[in-house]
Short mmCIF file of C-alpha atoms and ligand atoms in Angstrom, two decimals:
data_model
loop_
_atom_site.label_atom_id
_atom_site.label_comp_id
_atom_site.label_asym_id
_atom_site.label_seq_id
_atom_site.Cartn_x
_atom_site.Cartn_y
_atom_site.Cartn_z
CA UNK A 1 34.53 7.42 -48.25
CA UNK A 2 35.03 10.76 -48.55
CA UNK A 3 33.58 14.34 -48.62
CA UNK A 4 30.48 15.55 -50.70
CA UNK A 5 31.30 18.29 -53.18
CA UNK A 6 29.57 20.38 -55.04
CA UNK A 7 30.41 20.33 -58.82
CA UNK A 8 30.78 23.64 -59.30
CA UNK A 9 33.63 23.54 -56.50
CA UNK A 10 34.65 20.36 -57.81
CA UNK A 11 35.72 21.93 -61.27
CA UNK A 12 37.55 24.65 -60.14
CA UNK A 13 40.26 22.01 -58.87
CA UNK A 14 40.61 19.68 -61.56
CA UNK A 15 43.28 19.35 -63.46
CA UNK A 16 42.14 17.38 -66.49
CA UNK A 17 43.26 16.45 -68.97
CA UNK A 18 46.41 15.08 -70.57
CA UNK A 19 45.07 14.39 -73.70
CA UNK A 20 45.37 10.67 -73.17
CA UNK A 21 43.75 8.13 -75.35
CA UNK A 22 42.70 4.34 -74.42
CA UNK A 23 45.41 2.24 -75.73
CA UNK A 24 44.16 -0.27 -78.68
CA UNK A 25 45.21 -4.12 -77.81
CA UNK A 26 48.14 -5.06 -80.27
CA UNK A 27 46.35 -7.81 -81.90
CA UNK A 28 42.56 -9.11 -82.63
CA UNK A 29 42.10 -11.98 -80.26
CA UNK A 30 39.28 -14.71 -79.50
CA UNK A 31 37.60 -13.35 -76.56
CA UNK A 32 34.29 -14.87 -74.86
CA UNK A 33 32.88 -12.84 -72.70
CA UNK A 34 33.00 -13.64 -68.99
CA UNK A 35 29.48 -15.05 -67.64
CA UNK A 36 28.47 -12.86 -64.86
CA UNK A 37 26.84 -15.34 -62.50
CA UNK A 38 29.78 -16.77 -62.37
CA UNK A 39 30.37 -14.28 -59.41
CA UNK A 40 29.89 -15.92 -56.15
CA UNK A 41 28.29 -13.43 -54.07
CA UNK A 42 27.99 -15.70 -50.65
CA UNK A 43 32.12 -15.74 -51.16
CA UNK A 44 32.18 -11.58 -51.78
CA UNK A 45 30.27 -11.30 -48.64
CA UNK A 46 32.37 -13.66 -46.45
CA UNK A 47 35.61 -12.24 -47.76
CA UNK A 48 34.23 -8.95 -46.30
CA UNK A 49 33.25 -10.62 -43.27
CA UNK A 50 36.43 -11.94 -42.36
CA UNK A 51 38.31 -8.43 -42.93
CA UNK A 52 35.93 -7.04 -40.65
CA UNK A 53 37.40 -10.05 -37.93
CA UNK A 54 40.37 -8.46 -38.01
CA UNK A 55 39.48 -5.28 -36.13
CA UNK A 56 38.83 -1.53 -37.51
CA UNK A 57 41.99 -0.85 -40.31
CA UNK A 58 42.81 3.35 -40.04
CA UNK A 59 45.31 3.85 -41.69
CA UNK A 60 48.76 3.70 -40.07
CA UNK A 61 47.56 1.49 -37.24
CA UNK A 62 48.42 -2.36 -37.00
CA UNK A 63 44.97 -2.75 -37.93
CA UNK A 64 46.06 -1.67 -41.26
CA UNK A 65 49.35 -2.99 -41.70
CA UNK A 66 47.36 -6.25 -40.79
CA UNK A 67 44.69 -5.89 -43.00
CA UNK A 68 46.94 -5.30 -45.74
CA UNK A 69 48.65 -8.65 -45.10
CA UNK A 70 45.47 -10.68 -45.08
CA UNK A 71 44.58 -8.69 -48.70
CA UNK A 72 47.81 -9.77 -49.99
CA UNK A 73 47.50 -13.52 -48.57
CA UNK A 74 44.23 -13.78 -50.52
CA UNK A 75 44.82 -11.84 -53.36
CA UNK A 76 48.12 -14.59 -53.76
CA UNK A 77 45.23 -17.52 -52.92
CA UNK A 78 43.04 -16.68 -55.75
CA UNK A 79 46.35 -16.99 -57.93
CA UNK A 80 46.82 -12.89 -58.38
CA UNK A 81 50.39 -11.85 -58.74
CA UNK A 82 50.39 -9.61 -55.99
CA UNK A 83 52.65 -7.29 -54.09
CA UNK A 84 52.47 -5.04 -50.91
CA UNK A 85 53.58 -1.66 -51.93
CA UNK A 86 54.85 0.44 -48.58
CA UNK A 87 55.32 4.15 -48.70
CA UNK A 88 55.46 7.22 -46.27
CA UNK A 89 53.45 9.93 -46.89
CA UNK A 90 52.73 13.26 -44.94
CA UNK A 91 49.68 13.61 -42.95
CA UNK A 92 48.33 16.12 -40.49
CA UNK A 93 49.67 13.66 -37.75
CA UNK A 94 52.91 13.99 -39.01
CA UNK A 95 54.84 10.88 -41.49
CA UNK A 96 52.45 7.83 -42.07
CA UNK A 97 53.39 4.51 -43.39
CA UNK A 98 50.70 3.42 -45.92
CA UNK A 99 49.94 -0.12 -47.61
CA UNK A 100 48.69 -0.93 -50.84
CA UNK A 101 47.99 -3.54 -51.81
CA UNK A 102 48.85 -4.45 -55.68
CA UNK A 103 47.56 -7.25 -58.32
CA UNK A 104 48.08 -7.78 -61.99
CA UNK A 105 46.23 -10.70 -64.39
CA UNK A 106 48.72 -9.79 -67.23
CA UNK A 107 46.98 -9.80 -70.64
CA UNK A 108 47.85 -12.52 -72.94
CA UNK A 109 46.81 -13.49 -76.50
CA UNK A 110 46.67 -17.11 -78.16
CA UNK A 111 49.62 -16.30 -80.25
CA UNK A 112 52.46 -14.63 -78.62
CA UNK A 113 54.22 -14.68 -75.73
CA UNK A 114 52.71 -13.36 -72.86
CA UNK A 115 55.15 -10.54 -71.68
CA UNK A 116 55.21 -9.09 -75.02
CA UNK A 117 51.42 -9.07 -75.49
CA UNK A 118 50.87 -7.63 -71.73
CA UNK A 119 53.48 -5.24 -72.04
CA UNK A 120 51.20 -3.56 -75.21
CA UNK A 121 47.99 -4.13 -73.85
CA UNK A 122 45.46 -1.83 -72.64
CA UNK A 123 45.01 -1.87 -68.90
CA UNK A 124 41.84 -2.14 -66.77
CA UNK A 125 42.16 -1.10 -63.06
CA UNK A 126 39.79 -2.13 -60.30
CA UNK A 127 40.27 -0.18 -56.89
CA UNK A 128 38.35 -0.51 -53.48
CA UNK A 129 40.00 1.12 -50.56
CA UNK A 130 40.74 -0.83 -47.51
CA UNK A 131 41.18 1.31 -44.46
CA UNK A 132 38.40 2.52 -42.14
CA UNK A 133 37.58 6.28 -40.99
CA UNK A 134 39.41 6.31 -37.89
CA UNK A 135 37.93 7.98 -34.29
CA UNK A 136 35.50 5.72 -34.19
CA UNK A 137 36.36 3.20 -31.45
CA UNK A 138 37.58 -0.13 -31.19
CA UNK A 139 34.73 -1.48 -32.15
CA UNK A 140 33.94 -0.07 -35.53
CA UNK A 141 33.93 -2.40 -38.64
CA UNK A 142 33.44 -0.66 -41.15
CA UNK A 143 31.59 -2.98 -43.06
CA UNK A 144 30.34 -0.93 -46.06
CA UNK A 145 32.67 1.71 -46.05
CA UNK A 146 35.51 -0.55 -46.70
CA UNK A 147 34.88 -4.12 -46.16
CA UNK A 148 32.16 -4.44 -48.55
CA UNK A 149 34.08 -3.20 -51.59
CA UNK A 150 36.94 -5.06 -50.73
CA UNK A 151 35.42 -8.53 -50.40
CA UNK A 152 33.86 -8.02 -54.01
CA UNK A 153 37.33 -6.77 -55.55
CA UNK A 154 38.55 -10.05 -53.67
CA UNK A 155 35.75 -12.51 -55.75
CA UNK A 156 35.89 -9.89 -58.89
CA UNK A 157 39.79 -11.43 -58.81
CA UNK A 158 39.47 -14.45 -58.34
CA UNK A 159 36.58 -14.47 -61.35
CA UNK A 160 39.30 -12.49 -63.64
CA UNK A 161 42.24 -14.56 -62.94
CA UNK A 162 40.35 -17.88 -63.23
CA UNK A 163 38.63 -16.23 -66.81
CA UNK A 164 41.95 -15.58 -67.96
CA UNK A 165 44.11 -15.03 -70.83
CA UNK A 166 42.01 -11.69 -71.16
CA UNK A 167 42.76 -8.99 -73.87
CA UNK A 168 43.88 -6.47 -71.53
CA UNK A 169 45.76 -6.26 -68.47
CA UNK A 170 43.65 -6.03 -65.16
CA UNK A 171 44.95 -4.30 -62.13
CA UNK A 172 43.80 -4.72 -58.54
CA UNK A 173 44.01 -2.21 -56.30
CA UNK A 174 43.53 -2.35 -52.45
CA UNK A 175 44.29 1.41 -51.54
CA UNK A 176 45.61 2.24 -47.76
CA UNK A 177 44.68 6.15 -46.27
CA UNK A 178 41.48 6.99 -48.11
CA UNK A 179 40.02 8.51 -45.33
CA UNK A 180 41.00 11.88 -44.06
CA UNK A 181 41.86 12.58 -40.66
CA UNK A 182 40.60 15.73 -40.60
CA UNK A 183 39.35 17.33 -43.78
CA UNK A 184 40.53 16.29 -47.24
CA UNK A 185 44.00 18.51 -48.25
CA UNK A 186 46.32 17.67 -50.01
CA UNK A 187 48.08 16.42 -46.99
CA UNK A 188 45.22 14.47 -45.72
CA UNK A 189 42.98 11.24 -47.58
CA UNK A 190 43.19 9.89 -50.78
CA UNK A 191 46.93 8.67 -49.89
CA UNK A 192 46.50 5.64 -51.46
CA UNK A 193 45.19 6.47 -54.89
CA UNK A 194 47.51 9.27 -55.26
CA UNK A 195 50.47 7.40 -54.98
CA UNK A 196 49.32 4.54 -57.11
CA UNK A 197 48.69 7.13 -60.17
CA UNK A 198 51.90 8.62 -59.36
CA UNK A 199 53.85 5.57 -60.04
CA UNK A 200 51.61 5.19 -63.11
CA UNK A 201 52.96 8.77 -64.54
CA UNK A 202 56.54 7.87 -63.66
CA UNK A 203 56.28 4.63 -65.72
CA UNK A 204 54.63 6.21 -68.42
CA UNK A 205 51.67 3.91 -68.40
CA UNK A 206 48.74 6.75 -68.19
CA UNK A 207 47.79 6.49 -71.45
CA UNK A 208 47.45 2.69 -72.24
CA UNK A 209 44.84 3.01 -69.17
CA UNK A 210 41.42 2.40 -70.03
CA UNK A 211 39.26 2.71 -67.30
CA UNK A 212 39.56 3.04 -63.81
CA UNK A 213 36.51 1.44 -61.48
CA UNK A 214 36.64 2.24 -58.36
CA UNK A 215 34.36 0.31 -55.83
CA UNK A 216 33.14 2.35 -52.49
CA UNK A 217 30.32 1.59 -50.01
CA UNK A 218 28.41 -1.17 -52.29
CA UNK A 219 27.03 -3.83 -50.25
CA UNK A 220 24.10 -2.44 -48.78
CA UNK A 221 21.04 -4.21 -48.60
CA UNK A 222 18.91 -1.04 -49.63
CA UNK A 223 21.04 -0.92 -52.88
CA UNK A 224 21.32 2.54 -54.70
CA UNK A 225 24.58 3.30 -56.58
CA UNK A 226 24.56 6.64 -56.68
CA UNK A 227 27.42 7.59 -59.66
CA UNK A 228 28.91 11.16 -58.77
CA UNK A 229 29.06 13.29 -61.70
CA UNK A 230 32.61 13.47 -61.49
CA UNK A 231 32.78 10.08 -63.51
CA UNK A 232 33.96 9.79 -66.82
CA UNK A 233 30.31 9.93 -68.95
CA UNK A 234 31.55 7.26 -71.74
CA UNK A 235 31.96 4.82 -68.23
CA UNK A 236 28.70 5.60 -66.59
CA UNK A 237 26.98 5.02 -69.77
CA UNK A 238 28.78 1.52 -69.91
CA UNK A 239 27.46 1.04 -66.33
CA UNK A 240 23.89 2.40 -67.08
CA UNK A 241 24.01 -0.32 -70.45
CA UNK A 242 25.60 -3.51 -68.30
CA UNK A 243 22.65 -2.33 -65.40
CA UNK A 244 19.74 -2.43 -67.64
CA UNK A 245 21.28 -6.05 -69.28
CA UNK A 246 21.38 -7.74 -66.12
CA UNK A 247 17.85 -6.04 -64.79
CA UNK A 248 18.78 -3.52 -62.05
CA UNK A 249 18.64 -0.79 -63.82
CA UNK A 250 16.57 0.74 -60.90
CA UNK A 251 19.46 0.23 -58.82
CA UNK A 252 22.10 2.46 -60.31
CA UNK A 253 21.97 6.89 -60.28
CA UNK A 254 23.47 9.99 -61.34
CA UNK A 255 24.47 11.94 -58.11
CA UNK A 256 23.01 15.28 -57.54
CA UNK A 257 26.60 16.56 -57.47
CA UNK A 258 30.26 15.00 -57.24
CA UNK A 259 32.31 13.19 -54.40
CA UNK A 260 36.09 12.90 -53.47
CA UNK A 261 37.08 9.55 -53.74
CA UNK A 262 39.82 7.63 -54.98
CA UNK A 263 38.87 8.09 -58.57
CA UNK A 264 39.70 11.60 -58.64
CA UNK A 265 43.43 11.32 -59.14
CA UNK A 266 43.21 9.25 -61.83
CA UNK A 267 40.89 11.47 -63.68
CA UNK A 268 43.14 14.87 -62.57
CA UNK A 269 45.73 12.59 -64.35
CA UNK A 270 43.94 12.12 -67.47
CA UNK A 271 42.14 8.66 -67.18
CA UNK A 272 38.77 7.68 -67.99
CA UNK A 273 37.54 6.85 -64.02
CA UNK A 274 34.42 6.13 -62.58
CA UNK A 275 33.19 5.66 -58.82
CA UNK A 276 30.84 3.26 -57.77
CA UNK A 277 29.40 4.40 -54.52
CA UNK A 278 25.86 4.31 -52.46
CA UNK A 279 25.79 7.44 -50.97
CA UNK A 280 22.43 6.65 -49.63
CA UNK A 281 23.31 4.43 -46.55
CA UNK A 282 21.02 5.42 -43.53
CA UNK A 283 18.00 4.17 -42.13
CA UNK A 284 15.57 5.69 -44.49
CA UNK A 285 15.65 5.78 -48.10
CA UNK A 286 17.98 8.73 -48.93
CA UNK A 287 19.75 9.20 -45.52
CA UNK A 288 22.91 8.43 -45.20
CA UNK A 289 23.57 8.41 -41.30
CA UNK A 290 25.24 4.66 -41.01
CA UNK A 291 27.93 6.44 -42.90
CA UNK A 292 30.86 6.85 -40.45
CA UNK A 293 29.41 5.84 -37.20
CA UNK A 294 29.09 2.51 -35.23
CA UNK A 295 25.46 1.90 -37.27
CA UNK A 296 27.93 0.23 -40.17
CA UNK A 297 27.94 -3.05 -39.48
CA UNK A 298 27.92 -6.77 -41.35
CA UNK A 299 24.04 -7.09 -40.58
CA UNK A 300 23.47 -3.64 -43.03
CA UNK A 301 24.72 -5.79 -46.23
CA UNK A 302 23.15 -8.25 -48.35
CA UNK A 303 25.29 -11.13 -50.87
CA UNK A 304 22.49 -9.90 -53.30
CA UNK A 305 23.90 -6.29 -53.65
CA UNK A 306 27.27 -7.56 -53.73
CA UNK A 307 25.64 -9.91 -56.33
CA UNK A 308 24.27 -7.05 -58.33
CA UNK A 309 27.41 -4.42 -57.91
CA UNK A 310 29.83 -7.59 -59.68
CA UNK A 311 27.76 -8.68 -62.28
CA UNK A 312 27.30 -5.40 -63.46
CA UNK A 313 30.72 -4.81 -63.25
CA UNK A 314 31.93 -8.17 -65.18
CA UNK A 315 29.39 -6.03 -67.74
CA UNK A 316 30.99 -3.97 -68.36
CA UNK A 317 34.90 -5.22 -68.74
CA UNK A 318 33.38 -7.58 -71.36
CA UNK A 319 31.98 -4.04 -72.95
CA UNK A 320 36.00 -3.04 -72.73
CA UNK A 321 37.48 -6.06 -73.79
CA UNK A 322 35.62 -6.86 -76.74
CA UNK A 323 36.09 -3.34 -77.75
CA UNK A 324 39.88 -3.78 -77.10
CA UNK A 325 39.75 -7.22 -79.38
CA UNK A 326 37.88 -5.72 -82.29
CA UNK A 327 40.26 -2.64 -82.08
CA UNK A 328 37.23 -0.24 -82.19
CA UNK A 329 37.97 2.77 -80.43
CA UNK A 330 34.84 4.84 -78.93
CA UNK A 331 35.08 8.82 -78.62
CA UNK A 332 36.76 9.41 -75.01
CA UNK A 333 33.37 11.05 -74.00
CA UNK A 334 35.00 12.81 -70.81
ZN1 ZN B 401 34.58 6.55 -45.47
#
């Protein structure tokens, strides 16, 4: 992660909205909610531990093309149909080769065949980028800002697939080039996301999406998730509900003001998206200075924020799924 904005900057660029609605699942199912402890935080924390292992991940270094492998090779050993997704993409450097990495736990309902319920269902994405802020040395790991996020989208998978048939269909996103080089343009960051919701508008699949959580900088032991305002409201309400259910309400914000991250092109594209970041990562409550130096390291997270982060977020896709099942639609509150 990404650049601080102001929100009065922040609207003058977006390019909301396409009018899209959340797409109702074809059919009332049985659904039982997914029990949150279920979520093995020890396993969250070592799947960010051994991405670390493999060395810092900028993007269009072996590091990431590496890292991307070892996503895909877990994503397949938690069952995930998964798929590395390789495109070239202009940078400040000149052409880059980017990695995503791609899952889908189809949707599926009791009484039809499984393509043809997926193909109507509503879909749920879940994104974490994977790359770290390069110019930092060889040594730097990056563990909150990327490894944390991505070892908890590794256990949230493994929870979803094993939970499965769901009402909806969950996507997993491991996004490549999140970081900027230089400063954020058009040209530079965000790579990742933006070429995911690009192939989302050519299939014409923006409008049976959702929600969009995107995970960023979570595992910190001093735990505030600080949501930028540039969420989608109806989502951070969700988060504020499933918070104050499982007792850490106290651990979950509004941002003073709104951040670039990977959520944005989703919600310039007309999906409801919300970012789940601490912003507050420093040695002092409310500083931020392990952010983007050698200070983030394994020893600044905790299990028990990754812990807290997942259950919340298991929350709320019971919140969306049972709503999908009943075929109650809220007001898109964007
Ligand atoms: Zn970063």
């Amino acid at each position: 992660m990404t650049r601080y904005l102001i929100l009065g900057v922040l609207t003058g660029f977006l390019l909301v909205t396409s009018g899209c609605r959340p797409a109702l699942s074809p059919k009332a199912t049985v659904f039982k909610p997914i029990v949150p402890r279920i979520l093995d935080a020890d396993n969250a924390l070592a799947e960010a531990r051994a991405l670390v292992a493999l060395g810092p991940r900028a993007a269009g270094t072996p590091g990431a093309r590496q890292a991307a492998g070892h996503l895909l090779v877990r994503l397949q050993a938690a069952g995930v149909q998964s798929t590395l997704d390789a495109f070239t993409d202009e940078t400040p450097d000149g052409k880059v080769t980017f990695w995503n990495v791609m899952g889908v736990i189809p949707a599926a309902g009791p009484d039809s065949p499984r393509g043809r319920e997926a193909a109507k269902a509503p879909w749920i994405f879940l994104g974490s980028h994977f790359d770290t802020k390069s110019g930092l040395g060889s040594g730097f790991e990056g563990a909150n800002d990327s490894a944390s996020s991505s070892g908890l989208l590794l256990e949230l998978a493994r929870v979803l697939q094993a939970a499965g048939p769901l009402p909806v269909n969950i996507g997993i996103a491991f996004f490549d080039g999140e970081e900027c080089r230089q400063s954020y343009t058009a040209r530079d960051g965000l790579h990742g996301s933006v070429h995911a919701v690009r192939a989302l508008c050519l299939n014409r699949r923006v409008d049976q999406v959702r929600a969009v959580i995107i995970l960023d900088m979570i595992g910190d032991r001093d735990l505030t998730v600080t949501i930028p305002r540039n969420s989608t409201s109806d989502l951070t309400s969700r988060v504020f509900r499933a918070a104050a259910a499982e007792k850490v309400r106290d651990k979950f914000a509004l941002m003073a003001g709104a951040m670039l991250d990977d959520h944005q092109p989703f919600l310039e594209a007309g999906m409801p998206s919300i970012d789940l970041i601490d912003f507050e990562y420093g040695s002092a409550p409310g500083r931020n200075d392990y952010w983007h130096t050698p200070q983030d390291t394994l020893d600044k997270l905790s299990a028990e924020s990754l812990g807290i982060v997942g259950r919340v977020v298991i929350r709320v896709l019971n919140d969306l799924m049972m709503e999908a099942v009943s075929g109650r639609q809220t007001p898109d509150a964007r």
